[in-house]
CSV table of C-alpha atoms (C1' of nucleotides) in Angstrom, one decimal:
chain,number,residue,atom,x,y,z
A,1,MET,CA,-29.8,40.7,9.7
A,2,SER,CA,-28.7,44.3,9.8
A,3,ASN,CA,-25.6,43.9,11.9
A,4,PRO,CA,-22.7,43.4,9.4
A,5,GLN,CA,-20.5,41.9,12.0
A,6,LEU,CA,-23.1,39.4,12.8
A,7,GLU,CA,-23.5,38.5,9.2
A,8,ARG,CA,-19.7,38.0,8.7
A,9,LEU,CA,-19.5,35.7,11.8
A,10,THR,CA,-22.3,33.5,10.9
A,11,ALA,CA,-21.4,33.1,7.3
A,12,ARG,CA,-21.0,29.4,6.3
A,13,ALA,CA,-22.2,28.2,9.8
A,14,GLU,CA,-24.5,25.2,9.7
A,15,HIS,CA,-26.3,25.9,13.0
A,16,VAL,CA,-26.3,28.9,15.3
A,17,VAL,CA,-28.1,28.4,18.6
A,18,ARG,CA,-29.2,31.0,19.1
A,19,THR,CA,-28.5,33.8,16.5
A,20,GLU,CA,-30.5,36.3,18.6
A,21,ASP,CA,-28.3,35.7,21.7
A,22,LEU,CA,-25.1,36.2,19.5
A,23,ALA,CA,-26.6,39.5,18.2
A,24,GLU,CA,-27.3,40.7,21.7
A,25,ARG,CA,-23.9,39.8,22.9
A,26,LEU,CA,-22.2,41.6,20.0
A,27,GLU,CA,-24.3,44.7,20.8
A,28,GLY,CA,-22.8,44.6,24.2
A,29,GLY,CA,-19.6,45.6,22.8
A,30,LYS,CA,-17.4,43.4,25.1
A,31,PRO,CA,-15.0,41.1,23.4
A,32,LEU,CA,-16.5,37.6,23.5
A,33,ARG,CA,-14.8,34.4,24.7
A,34,VAL,CA,-14.9,32.1,21.7
A,35,LYS,CA,-14.2,28.5,22.7
A,36,LEU,CA,-12.9,25.8,20.5
A,37,GLY,CA,-12.1,22.2,21.8
A,38,LEU,CA,-8.9,20.7,20.5
A,39,ASP,CA,-9.0,17.0,20.7
A,40,PRO,CA,-5.3,15.9,20.7
A,41,THR,CA,-5.7,12.4,19.4
A,42,ALA,CA,-3.9,12.8,16.0
A,43,LYS,CA,-0.8,14.7,15.1
A,44,ASP,CA,-1.9,16.6,12.0
A,45,VAL,CA,-4.3,19.4,11.4
A,46,THR,CA,-6.5,18.7,8.5
A,47,LEU,CA,-8.3,20.8,6.0
A,48,GLY,CA,-11.5,19.6,7.8
A,49,TRP,CA,-10.2,20.9,11.2
A,50,ALA,CA,-9.2,24.2,9.6
A,51,VAL,CA,-12.8,25.1,8.9
A,52,PRO,CA,-13.8,25.9,12.5
A,53,LEU,CA,-10.3,27.3,13.0
A,54,ARG,CA,-10.7,29.8,10.4
A,55,LYS,CA,-14.1,30.7,11.8
A,56,LEU,CA,-12.3,31.2,15.1
A,57,ARG,CA,-9.8,33.4,13.4
A,58,GLU,CA,-12.6,35.5,12.0
A,59,PHE,CA,-13.8,36.1,15.5
A,60,GLN,CA,-10.3,37.1,16.5
A,61,ASP,CA,-10.1,39.5,13.6
A,62,GLU,CA,-13.3,41.1,14.9
A,63,GLY,CA,-11.6,41.7,18.3
A,64,HIS,CA,-12.8,38.7,20.2
A,65,THR,CA,-10.7,36.2,22.3
A,66,ALA,CA,-10.1,32.7,21.1
A,67,VAL,CA,-10.1,30.2,23.9
A,68,LEU,CA,-8.6,27.0,22.9
A,69,ILE,CA,-9.3,24.1,25.2
A,70,VAL,CA,-6.7,21.2,25.0
A,71,GLY,CA,-8.7,18.3,25.9
A,72,ASP,CA,-5.8,16.5,27.5
A,73,PHE,CA,-8.1,15.0,30.1
A,74,THR,CA,-10.9,14.2,27.8
A,75,ALA,CA,-8.6,12.7,25.1
A,76,ARG,CA,-7.9,9.9,27.5
A,77,ILE,CA,-11.6,9.0,27.1
A,78,GLY,CA,-12.0,9.5,23.5
A,79,ASP,CA,-14.9,11.5,22.0
A,80,PRO,CA,-17.4,9.0,20.8
A,81,SER,CA,-19.0,11.6,18.5
A,82,GLY,CA,-19.9,10.1,15.2
A,83,LYS,CA,-18.1,6.9,16.1
A,84,SER,CA,-19.7,3.6,16.1
A,85,ASP,CA,-17.1,2.0,18.2
A,86,THR,CA,-15.5,2.9,21.5
A,87,ARG,CA,-12.4,4.9,20.9
A,88,LYS,CA,-9.2,3.7,22.4
A,89,GLN,CA,-7.8,5.5,25.4
A,90,LEU,CA,-4.6,7.3,24.9
A,91,SER,CA,-1.7,7.6,27.4
A,92,LYS,CA,-0.7,10.9,28.9
A,93,GLN,CA,2.5,11.1,26.9
A,94,GLU,CA,0.8,10.4,23.6
A,95,VAL,CA,-1.8,13.1,24.3
A,96,LYS,CA,1.0,15.5,25.2
A,97,ASP,CA,2.8,15.0,21.9
A,98,PHE,CA,-0.3,15.3,19.8
A,99,ALA,CA,-1.3,18.5,21.6
A,100,ALA,CA,2.2,20.1,21.0
A,101,SER,CA,2.2,19.2,17.4
A,102,VAL,CA,-1.5,20.4,16.9
A,103,LEU,CA,-1.1,23.6,18.8
A,104,ASP,CA,2.0,24.4,16.6
A,105,GLN,CA,0.1,24.0,13.5
A,106,PHE,CA,-2.8,26.0,14.8
A,107,GLY,CA,-0.4,28.8,14.8
A,108,ASP,CA,-0.6,28.9,10.9
A,109,ILE,CA,-4.1,29.9,11.1
A,110,LEU,CA,-4.8,31.7,14.5
A,111,ASP,CA,-3.7,35.1,15.6
A,112,SER,CA,-1.6,34.4,18.7
A,113,SER,CA,-2.2,37.8,20.3
A,114,ARG,CA,-5.8,37.1,21.0
A,115,LEU,CA,-5.4,33.6,22.1
A,116,GLU,CA,-5.9,31.8,25.4
A,117,VAL,CA,-4.9,28.2,25.7
A,118,ARG,CA,-6.2,26.1,28.5
A,119,TYR,CA,-5.8,22.4,29.4
A,120,ASN,CA,-9.1,20.8,30.7
A,121,SER,CA,-7.1,18.7,33.2
A,122,GLU,CA,-6.8,21.9,35.1
A,123,TRP,CA,-10.3,21.7,36.3
A,124,LEU,CA,-11.3,18.1,35.5
A,125,GLU,CA,-8.5,16.4,37.3
A,126,PRO,CA,-9.1,17.8,40.7
A,127,MET,CA,-12.8,17.0,40.7
A,128,ASP,CA,-13.8,14.6,43.3
A,129,LEU,CA,-16.6,12.1,43.4
A,130,GLY,CA,-18.9,14.7,45.0
A,131,ASP,CA,-18.2,17.1,42.1
A,132,LEU,CA,-18.7,14.4,39.6
A,133,LEU,CA,-22.1,13.5,41.2
A,134,THR,CA,-23.2,17.2,41.0
A,135,LEU,CA,-22.2,17.2,37.3
A,136,THR,CA,-23.8,13.9,36.4
A,137,SER,CA,-27.0,14.7,38.1
A,138,ARG,CA,-27.7,17.5,35.6
A,139,TYR,CA,-28.3,15.1,32.8
A,140,THR,CA,-30.5,12.2,32.3
A,141,VAL,CA,-29.8,8.9,30.4
A,142,ALA,CA,-32.7,9.6,28.1
A,143,GLN,CA,-31.1,13.0,27.3
A,144,MET,CA,-27.8,11.1,26.5
A,145,LEU,CA,-29.6,8.5,24.4
A,146,GLU,CA,-31.0,11.3,22.2
A,147,ARG,CA,-27.6,11.7,20.7
A,148,ASP,CA,-27.8,10.1,17.4
A,149,ASP,CA,-24.6,7.9,17.6
A,150,PHE,CA,-25.5,6.7,21.1
A,151,SER,CA,-29.0,5.8,20.2
A,152,LYS,CA,-27.9,4.1,17.0
A,153,ARG,CA,-25.4,2.0,18.9
A,154,TYR,CA,-27.9,1.3,21.5
A,155,THR,CA,-30.5,-0.1,19.1
A,156,GLU,CA,-27.8,-2.0,17.1
A,157,ASN,CA,-26.8,-3.8,20.2
A,158,ARG,CA,-23.3,-2.3,20.0
A,159,PRO,CA,-21.5,-1.6,23.1
A,160,ILE,CA,-21.5,1.8,24.8
A,161,ALA,CA,-19.2,2.1,27.7
A,162,LEU,CA,-20.4,4.0,30.6
A,163,HIS,CA,-17.5,6.5,30.6
A,164,GLU,CA,-18.4,7.6,27.0
A,165,PHE,CA,-21.4,9.3,28.6
A,166,MET,CA,-19.0,11.4,30.5
A,167,TYR,CA,-17.5,13.0,27.4
A,168,PRO,CA,-20.2,15.4,26.6
A,169,LEU,CA,-20.6,16.3,30.3
A,170,MET,CA,-16.9,17.0,30.4
A,171,GLN,CA,-16.7,19.0,27.3
A,172,GLY,CA,-19.8,20.9,28.5
A,173,TYR,CA,-18.2,21.6,31.8
A,174,ASP,CA,-15.3,23.1,30.0
A,175,SER,CA,-17.5,25.8,28.9
A,176,VAL,CA,-18.5,26.4,32.5
A,177,ALA,CA,-14.9,26.6,33.5
A,178,VAL,CA,-13.8,29.1,30.9
A,179,GLU,CA,-17.1,31.0,30.8
A,180,ALA,CA,-17.4,30.7,27.1
A,181,ASP,CA,-19.7,33.0,25.2
A,182,VAL,CA,-19.6,31.1,22.0
A,183,GLU,CA,-18.4,27.6,21.3
A,184,LEU,CA,-17.5,26.4,17.9
A,185,GLY,CA,-17.3,23.0,16.5
A,186,GLY,CA,-18.2,20.8,13.6
A,187,THR,CA,-21.8,19.8,13.0
A,188,ASP,CA,-21.1,16.4,14.7
A,189,GLN,CA,-20.4,18.5,17.9
A,190,LEU,CA,-23.8,20.1,18.1
A,191,PHE,CA,-25.0,17.8,20.9
A,192,ASN,CA,-21.9,18.5,22.9
A,193,LEU,CA,-22.2,22.1,22.5
A,194,LEU,CA,-25.8,22.1,23.6
A,195,VAL,CA,-24.8,20.1,26.6
A,196,GLY,CA,-22.5,23.1,27.3
A,197,ARG,CA,-25.4,25.5,27.3
A,198,HIS,CA,-27.4,23.2,29.5
A,199,LEU,CA,-24.6,23.0,32.1
A,200,GLN,CA,-23.8,26.6,32.0
A,201,LYS,CA,-27.5,27.4,32.9
A,202,ALA,CA,-27.3,24.8,35.6
A,203,TYR,CA,-24.2,26.4,37.1
A,204,GLY,CA,-25.8,29.9,36.9
A,205,GLN,CA,-24.1,31.3,33.8
A,206,SER,CA,-25.8,32.6,30.7
A,207,PRO,CA,-25.7,29.8,28.1
A,208,GLN,CA,-23.1,30.1,25.3
A,209,ILE,CA,-24.0,30.3,21.7
A,210,ALA,CA,-23.3,27.1,20.0
A,211,MET,CA,-22.1,27.5,16.4
A,212,THR,CA,-21.3,24.5,14.2
A,213,MET,CA,-19.5,24.5,10.9
A,214,PRO,CA,-20.2,22.1,8.1
A,215,LEU,CA,-18.0,19.0,7.9
A,216,LEU,CA,-15.7,18.8,5.1
A,217,VAL,CA,-16.0,15.5,3.3
A,218,GLY,CA,-12.8,13.6,2.8
A,219,LEU,CA,-11.0,12.4,-0.4
A,220,ASP,CA,-13.2,9.4,-0.6
A,221,GLY,CA,-16.1,11.6,-1.2
A,222,VAL,CA,-18.3,9.9,1.3
A,223,ASN,CA,-16.9,10.2,4.9
A,224,LYS,CA,-16.0,13.1,7.0
A,225,MET,CA,-12.4,14.0,6.6
A,226,SER,CA,-10.5,12.4,9.4
A,227,GLN,CA,-7.1,11.1,10.1
A,228,SER,CA,-8.3,7.8,11.3
A,229,LEU,CA,-9.8,7.1,7.9
A,230,GLY,CA,-6.8,8.4,6.1
A,231,ASN,CA,-9.0,10.4,3.8
A,232,TYR,CA,-7.5,13.7,4.6
A,233,ILE,CA,-5.3,16.5,3.6
A,234,GLY,CA,-3.1,18.0,6.3
A,235,ILE,CA,-2.4,21.8,6.3
A,236,ARG,CA,1.3,21.2,6.5
A,237,GLU,CA,1.5,18.7,3.6
A,238,ALA,CA,3.8,19.5,0.9
A,239,PRO,CA,2.3,21.8,-1.8
A,240,GLU,CA,2.5,19.2,-4.5
A,241,GLU,CA,1.0,16.5,-2.5
A,242,MET,CA,-1.8,18.9,-1.4
A,243,PHE,CA,-2.5,20.0,-4.9
A,244,GLY,CA,-2.6,16.4,-6.2
A,245,LYS,CA,-4.9,15.3,-3.5
A,246,LEU,CA,-7.3,18.2,-4.1
A,247,MET,CA,-7.3,17.3,-7.9
A,248,SER,CA,-8.5,13.8,-6.8
A,249,ILE,CA,-11.6,14.8,-5.0
A,250,PRO,CA,-14.8,13.9,-6.7
A,251,ASP,CA,-16.4,16.6,-8.8
A,252,GLN,CA,-19.4,16.9,-6.6
A,253,LEU,CA,-17.2,18.1,-3.8
A,254,VAL,CA,-15.7,20.9,-5.6
A,255,GLY,CA,-18.4,23.3,-4.3
A,256,SER,CA,-17.9,22.4,-0.6
A,257,TYR,CA,-14.1,22.7,-1.0
A,258,ALA,CA,-14.6,26.1,-2.6
A,259,SER,CA,-16.6,27.2,0.3
A,260,LEU,CA,-14.9,25.5,3.2
A,261,GLY,CA,-11.4,25.2,1.8
A,262,ALA,CA,-11.0,28.2,-0.6
A,263,TRP,CA,-13.4,30.3,1.6
A,264,LYS,CA,-15.4,31.4,-1.4
A,265,THR,CA,-18.7,33.2,-0.8
A,266,GLU,CA,-22.0,31.6,-1.2
A,267,ALA,CA,-22.6,33.3,-4.6
A,268,GLU,CA,-19.2,32.4,-5.9
A,269,VAL,CA,-19.6,28.9,-4.9
A,270,SER,CA,-22.9,28.4,-6.7
A,271,ALA,CA,-21.4,29.8,-9.8
A,272,LEU,CA,-18.5,27.5,-9.6
A,273,GLN,CA,-20.8,24.5,-9.0
A,274,ARG,CA,-22.8,25.2,-12.2
A,275,THR,CA,-19.6,25.2,-14.2
A,276,VAL,CA,-18.4,21.9,-12.7
A,277,ALA,CA,-21.8,20.3,-13.2
A,278,ALA,CA,-21.6,21.2,-17.0
A,279,GLY,CA,-18.5,19.2,-17.3
A,280,GLY,CA,-15.8,19.5,-20.0
A,281,PRO,CA,-12.4,21.2,-19.7
A,282,GLU,CA,-14.0,24.2,-17.9
A,283,ALA,CA,-14.9,21.8,-15.0
A,284,GLY,CA,-11.3,20.8,-14.7
A,285,GLN,CA,-10.2,24.4,-14.7
A,286,VAL,CA,-12.4,25.2,-11.8
A,287,LYS,CA,-11.1,22.3,-9.8
A,288,ARG,CA,-7.7,23.4,-10.7
A,289,SER,CA,-8.2,27.0,-9.5
A,290,ILE,CA,-9.8,25.9,-6.2
A,291,ALA,CA,-7.0,23.5,-5.6
A,292,SER,CA,-4.4,26.1,-6.3
A,293,GLU,CA,-6.1,28.7,-4.1
A,294,ILE,CA,-6.2,26.2,-1.2
A,295,VAL,CA,-2.5,25.4,-1.7
A,296,ALA,CA,-1.7,29.1,-1.8
A,297,THR,CA,-3.6,29.7,1.5
A,298,TYR,CA,-1.1,27.5,3.4
A,299,HIS,CA,2.0,27.8,1.2
A,300,GLY,CA,1.8,31.0,-0.7
A,301,VAL,CA,1.1,31.7,-4.3
A,302,ASP,CA,4.4,30.8,-5.8
A,303,ALA,CA,4.5,27.4,-4.2
A,304,ALA,CA,1.0,26.8,-5.5
A,305,ARG,CA,1.9,27.7,-9.0
A,306,SER,CA,4.9,25.3,-9.0
A,307,ALA,CA,2.8,22.6,-7.4
A,308,GLU,CA,0.4,23.0,-10.4
A,309,GLU,CA,3.3,22.9,-12.8
A,310,ALA,CA,4.7,19.8,-11.3
A,311,PHE,CA,1.3,18.2,-11.4
A,312,ASP,CA,0.9,18.9,-15.1
A,313,LYS,CA,4.3,17.6,-16.0
A,314,ARG,CA,3.7,14.4,-14.2
A,315,PHE,CA,0.1,13.6,-15.1
A,316,LYS,CA,-0.4,15.5,-18.3
A,317,GLN,CA,2.9,15.1,-20.0
A,318,HIS,CA,3.7,12.0,-18.0
A,319,GLU,CA,7.2,13.1,-17.3
A,320,ALA,CA,9.3,12.2,-14.3
A,321,PRO,CA,9.4,14.8,-11.5
A,322,ASP,CA,12.5,17.1,-11.1
A,323,ASP,CA,13.5,15.7,-7.9
A,324,MET,CA,13.1,12.2,-6.6
A,325,PRO,CA,14.9,10.1,-4.0
A,326,GLU,CA,18.1,8.5,-5.1
A,327,VAL,CA,18.6,4.9,-3.9
A,328,LYS,CA,20.9,2.0,-4.3
A,329,ILE,CA,19.9,-1.4,-5.7
A,330,PRO,CA,19.3,-3.5,-2.6
A,331,LEU,CA,22.0,-6.1,-2.2
A,332,VAL,CA,19.6,-9.0,-1.6
A,333,ALA,CA,18.1,-8.5,-5.1
A,334,ILE,CA,21.5,-8.8,-6.7
A,335,THR,CA,23.0,-12.0,-8.1
A,336,ASP,CA,26.1,-11.7,-10.1
A,337,VAL,CA,25.2,-9.2,-12.9
A,338,THR,CA,21.5,-9.3,-12.6
A,339,VAL,CA,18.8,-7.9,-10.5
A,340,PHE,CA,15.7,-9.8,-9.3
A,341,LEU,CA,13.4,-6.8,-9.8
A,342,PRO,CA,10.5,-8.1,-7.5
A,343,ALA,CA,12.9,-8.4,-4.6
A,344,ALA,CA,14.3,-4.8,-5.4
A,345,LEU,CA,10.9,-3.2,-5.6
A,346,ALA,CA,9.7,-4.9,-2.4
A,347,GLU,CA,13.0,-3.9,-0.6
A,348,LEU,CA,12.7,-0.3,-1.7
A,349,GLY,CA,9.2,0.1,-0.4
A,350,LEU,CA,7.8,0.5,-3.9
A,351,ALA,CA,5.7,-2.6,-3.5
A,352,SER,CA,4.4,-4.1,-0.2
A,353,SER,CA,5.7,-7.7,-1.1
A,354,ARG,CA,7.5,-9.5,-3.8
A,355,GLY,CA,4.3,-11.0,-5.0
A,356,GLU,CA,2.8,-7.5,-5.2
A,357,ALA,CA,5.9,-6.4,-7.2
A,358,ARG,CA,5.4,-9.3,-9.7
A,359,ARG,CA,1.8,-8.3,-10.2
A,360,LEU,CA,2.9,-4.8,-10.9
A,361,ILE,CA,5.3,-6.0,-13.5
A,362,ALA,CA,2.8,-8.3,-15.1
A,363,GLN,CA,0.3,-5.4,-15.1
A,364,LYS,CA,2.8,-3.1,-16.9
A,365,GLY,CA,3.0,-0.9,-13.9
A,366,VAL,CA,6.7,-0.8,-13.7
A,367,ARG,CA,8.9,1.4,-16.0
A,368,ILE,CA,12.6,2.1,-16.4
A,369,ASP,CA,13.2,5.5,-18.0
A,370,GLY,CA,9.6,5.4,-19.1
A,371,GLU,CA,9.9,2.0,-20.8
A,372,VAL,CA,7.5,-0.7,-19.5
A,373,VAL,CA,9.4,-3.5,-17.9
A,374,THR,CA,8.3,-7.0,-18.7
A,375,GLU,CA,11.2,-9.0,-17.3
A,376,GLU,CA,11.6,-9.9,-13.6
A,377,GLU,CA,15.2,-10.5,-14.0
A,378,ILE,CA,17.3,-7.7,-15.6
A,379,GLY,CA,21.0,-6.7,-15.9
A,380,ILE,CA,22.4,-4.5,-13.2
A,381,SER,CA,23.5,-2.1,-16.1
A,382,GLU,CA,20.0,-1.7,-17.3
A,383,LEU,CA,19.0,-0.3,-13.9
A,384,GLU,CA,22.0,1.8,-12.8
A,385,GLY,CA,21.5,5.5,-13.3
A,386,ARG,CA,18.1,5.1,-14.5
A,387,VAL,CA,14.7,6.2,-13.3
A,388,LEU,CA,12.6,3.4,-11.9
A,389,GLN,CA,9.0,4.2,-11.8
A,390,VAL,CA,6.0,2.3,-10.2
A,391,GLY,CA,2.5,3.4,-11.3
A,392,LYS,CA,2.0,7.1,-12.1
A,393,ARG,CA,3.3,8.5,-8.8
A,394,ARG,CA,6.2,6.7,-7.4
A,395,PHE,CA,9.6,7.5,-8.8
A,396,VAL,CA,13.0,6.6,-7.7
A,397,ARG,CA,16.5,7.3,-9.2
A,398,ILE,CA,18.8,4.3,-9.1
A,399,SER,CA,22.3,5.5,-8.3
A,400,ALA,CA,25.1,4.3,-10.6
B,1,G,C1',-26.1,-14.9,38.9
B,2,G,C1',-29.1,-17.9,34.9
B,3,C,C1',-29.9,-18.8,29.6
B,4,G,C1',-28.8,-17.9,24.6
B,5,G,C1',-25.8,-15.9,20.5
B,6,G,C1',-21.1,-14.7,18.4
B,7,A,C1',-15.4,-14.0,17.2
B,8,U,C1',-13.5,-15.4,9.3
B,9,G,C1',-8.4,-11.8,5.2
B,10,C,C1',-7.2,-3.9,5.8
B,11,C,C1',-12.9,-3.2,6.8
B,12,C,C1',-18.0,-5.2,6.3
B,13,G,C1',-19.6,-10.1,5.4
B,14,A,C1',-20.8,-15.4,3.1
B,15,G,C1',-19.2,-20.2,4.2
B,16,U,C1',-21.2,-25.3,9.0
B,17,G,C1',-16.2,-31.9,7.1
B,18,G,C1',-13.1,-32.5,1.1
B,19,C,C1',-14.9,-28.7,-4.9
B,20,C,C1',-11.5,-23.3,0.4
B,21,A,C1',-6.1,-19.2,0.1
B,22,A,C1',-12.0,-19.1,1.5
B,23,A,C1',-18.2,-16.0,-2.2
B,24,G,C1',-19.9,-10.8,-2.5
B,25,G,C1',-19.1,-5.6,-1.3
B,26,G,C1',-16.0,-1.5,0.3
B,27,A,C1',-11.0,0.3,0.6
B,28,G,C1',-6.3,-0.1,-1.8
B,29,C,C1',-3.1,-1.0,-6.2
B,30,G,C1',-2.1,-1.4,-11.6
B,31,G,C1',-3.7,-0.7,-17.1
B,32,U,C1',-6.7,2.1,-20.5
B,33,C,C1',-9.1,6.5,-21.3
B,34,U,C1',-9.5,11.7,-19.7
B,35,G,C1',-10.0,18.4,-17.8
B,36,U,C1',-7.8,15.4,-13.1
B,37,A,C1',-4.4,11.4,-8.4
B,38,A,C1',-12.4,12.8,-11.1
B,39,A,C1',-15.8,9.6,-13.6
B,40,A,C1',-15.9,5.3,-16.7
B,41,U,C1',-13.7,0.7,-17.8
B,42,C,C1',-10.7,-3.8,-17.5
B,43,G,C1',-7.4,-6.4,-14.2
B,44,C,C1',-5.1,-7.5,-9.3
B,45,C,C1',-5.7,-7.8,-4.3
B,46,G,C1',-1.9,-13.9,2.2
B,47,G,C1',3.4,-15.2,1.4
B,48,C,C1',7.1,-17.3,-1.7
B,49,U,C1',12.2,-16.4,-8.2
B,50,U,C1',4.6,-19.4,-8.3
B,51,A,C1',2.3,-25.3,-13.7
B,52,G,C1',4.2,-25.9,-7.4
B,53,C,C1',5.1,-24.9,-2.3
B,54,C,C1',4.3,-22.5,2.6
B,55,U,C1',1.3,-20.2,6.6
B,56,U,C1',-4.0,-18.5,7.6
B,57,C,C1',-10.6,-18.2,9.4
B,58,A,C1',-9.9,-15.5,18.4
B,59,C,C1',-6.3,-18.9,21.3
B,60,A,C1',-4.7,-24.0,23.0
B,61,G,C1',-5.5,-29.0,22.5
B,62,G,C1',-8.3,-33.3,20.2
B,63,U,C1',-11.3,-36.4,16.6
B,64,U,C1',-10.6,-37.6,11.2
B,65,C,C1',-7.3,-40.1,5.4
B,66,A,C1',-9.2,-34.7,5.4
B,67,A,C1',-11.4,-29.1,9.9
B,68,A,C1',-12.9,-22.2,8.9
B,69,U,C1',-16.4,-26.1,9.4
B,70,C,C1',-17.0,-31.5,14.6
B,71,C,C1',-15.3,-32.1,20.1
B,72,U,C1',-13.0,-30.0,24.8
B,73,G,C1',-10.9,-26.0,27.3
B,74,U,C1',-9.5,-20.6,27.4
B,75,U,C1',-10.0,-15.4,26.3
B,76,C,C1',-13.0,-11.5,24.6
B,77,C,C1',-17.8,-9.6,22.9
B,78,C,C1',-23.3,-9.1,22.5
B,79,G,C1',-28.4,-10.0,23.9
B,80,C,C1',-32.4,-11.6,27.1
B,81,C,C1',-33.9,-12.5,32.2
B,82,A,C1',-32.5,-11.1,37.3
RNA sequence: GGCGGGAUGCCCGAGUGGCCAAAGGGAGCGGUCUGUAAAAUCGCCGGCUUAGCCUUCACAGGUUCAAAUCCUGUUCCCGCCA
């Protein structure tokens, strides 16, 4: 590759179909229309989502136009990509709320001056049965079943609802509607992006370049980062929370977070990975610096620094954090001058039930001012004005 | 339309009359340890002021001293044939 722009734009990508086409269009000198579908089915933007977004930003920085497709129509079907179950259908209002929240957060990453936002209900809603037949006639059942998750579900005797076949077609048709030059997505989107190419050809356009970005693995170290799995970090999460979560990723993931989160170059990443693999305090140091850089990307360097300090205070020195919610002892837990602690903990949301709270006490997981609590029943005066702690992370100050 | 299979705790999944609040795994939570909210390791994991009691195995009834397990009906799901 001799074209430096091409090189920058394809960095970190998993697949580019086809690189030659991209090179050619860049040569053409016209700003490209770079499409990214936004699936408004959850309210937060995760670090995983940020990966294609940042790629899109790179395109913007090179003078190209970002075309965001809000899948308000398709969200009502639910993208079956990578799913082994039919996704539930959302109501119009839910979709609208999610879209608003997500678009707002996208603003943290994208450049609003080279941005076009389109809702796919614009062209999908008015389609009539005839249009639909034209669209569906361009693809075969065998082609659909090529898709990994469909074929898997099919052979495993799991249901595939007919409307799920429509999803890739609709997403592909979006590319036709906005005349996309490039479409970005996660690797799990490759099939859908290729359908877009196919349909564009069928509708007489030149096929878009499909570019996929690697999927960021979530906090569990196994699955793709996703909100439905709860293994995610949101880009709007508090610095301290973000830093803590980043410190909890398995060591093997540090490399990919360095690349896809801290946007390190390939060379830097492999150096970091070697250090982590060697283990020892240096490994922790690497994880720390990556965590800190990612936090700084979204909250600034100062916030990142204080998040790191707060983390050390709590987990290395085992000190209580500076600020914590102040709460009153729940009345139901009080009898005369004593407090029934399991009831108090459950009521305050520090334990999910009284039984859970009892277990926590039995397991030495509850402390008052740092001292392990062994009794379930304690005097009110022993609680008022003190810091009540559950586990390592949950703190609450009891008002006097 | 015909025939067959299935629905178990947050998820996966064993259990086919009492030994079942229900194996095992995952997730989650707590302790220890540590460079860490990593790893490892030990423990907990329906509810309840807990040697006991209460409510659970799709839903509604029934049989039985006793039902997740047997019977009837209902709902939903899957497969095969058409």
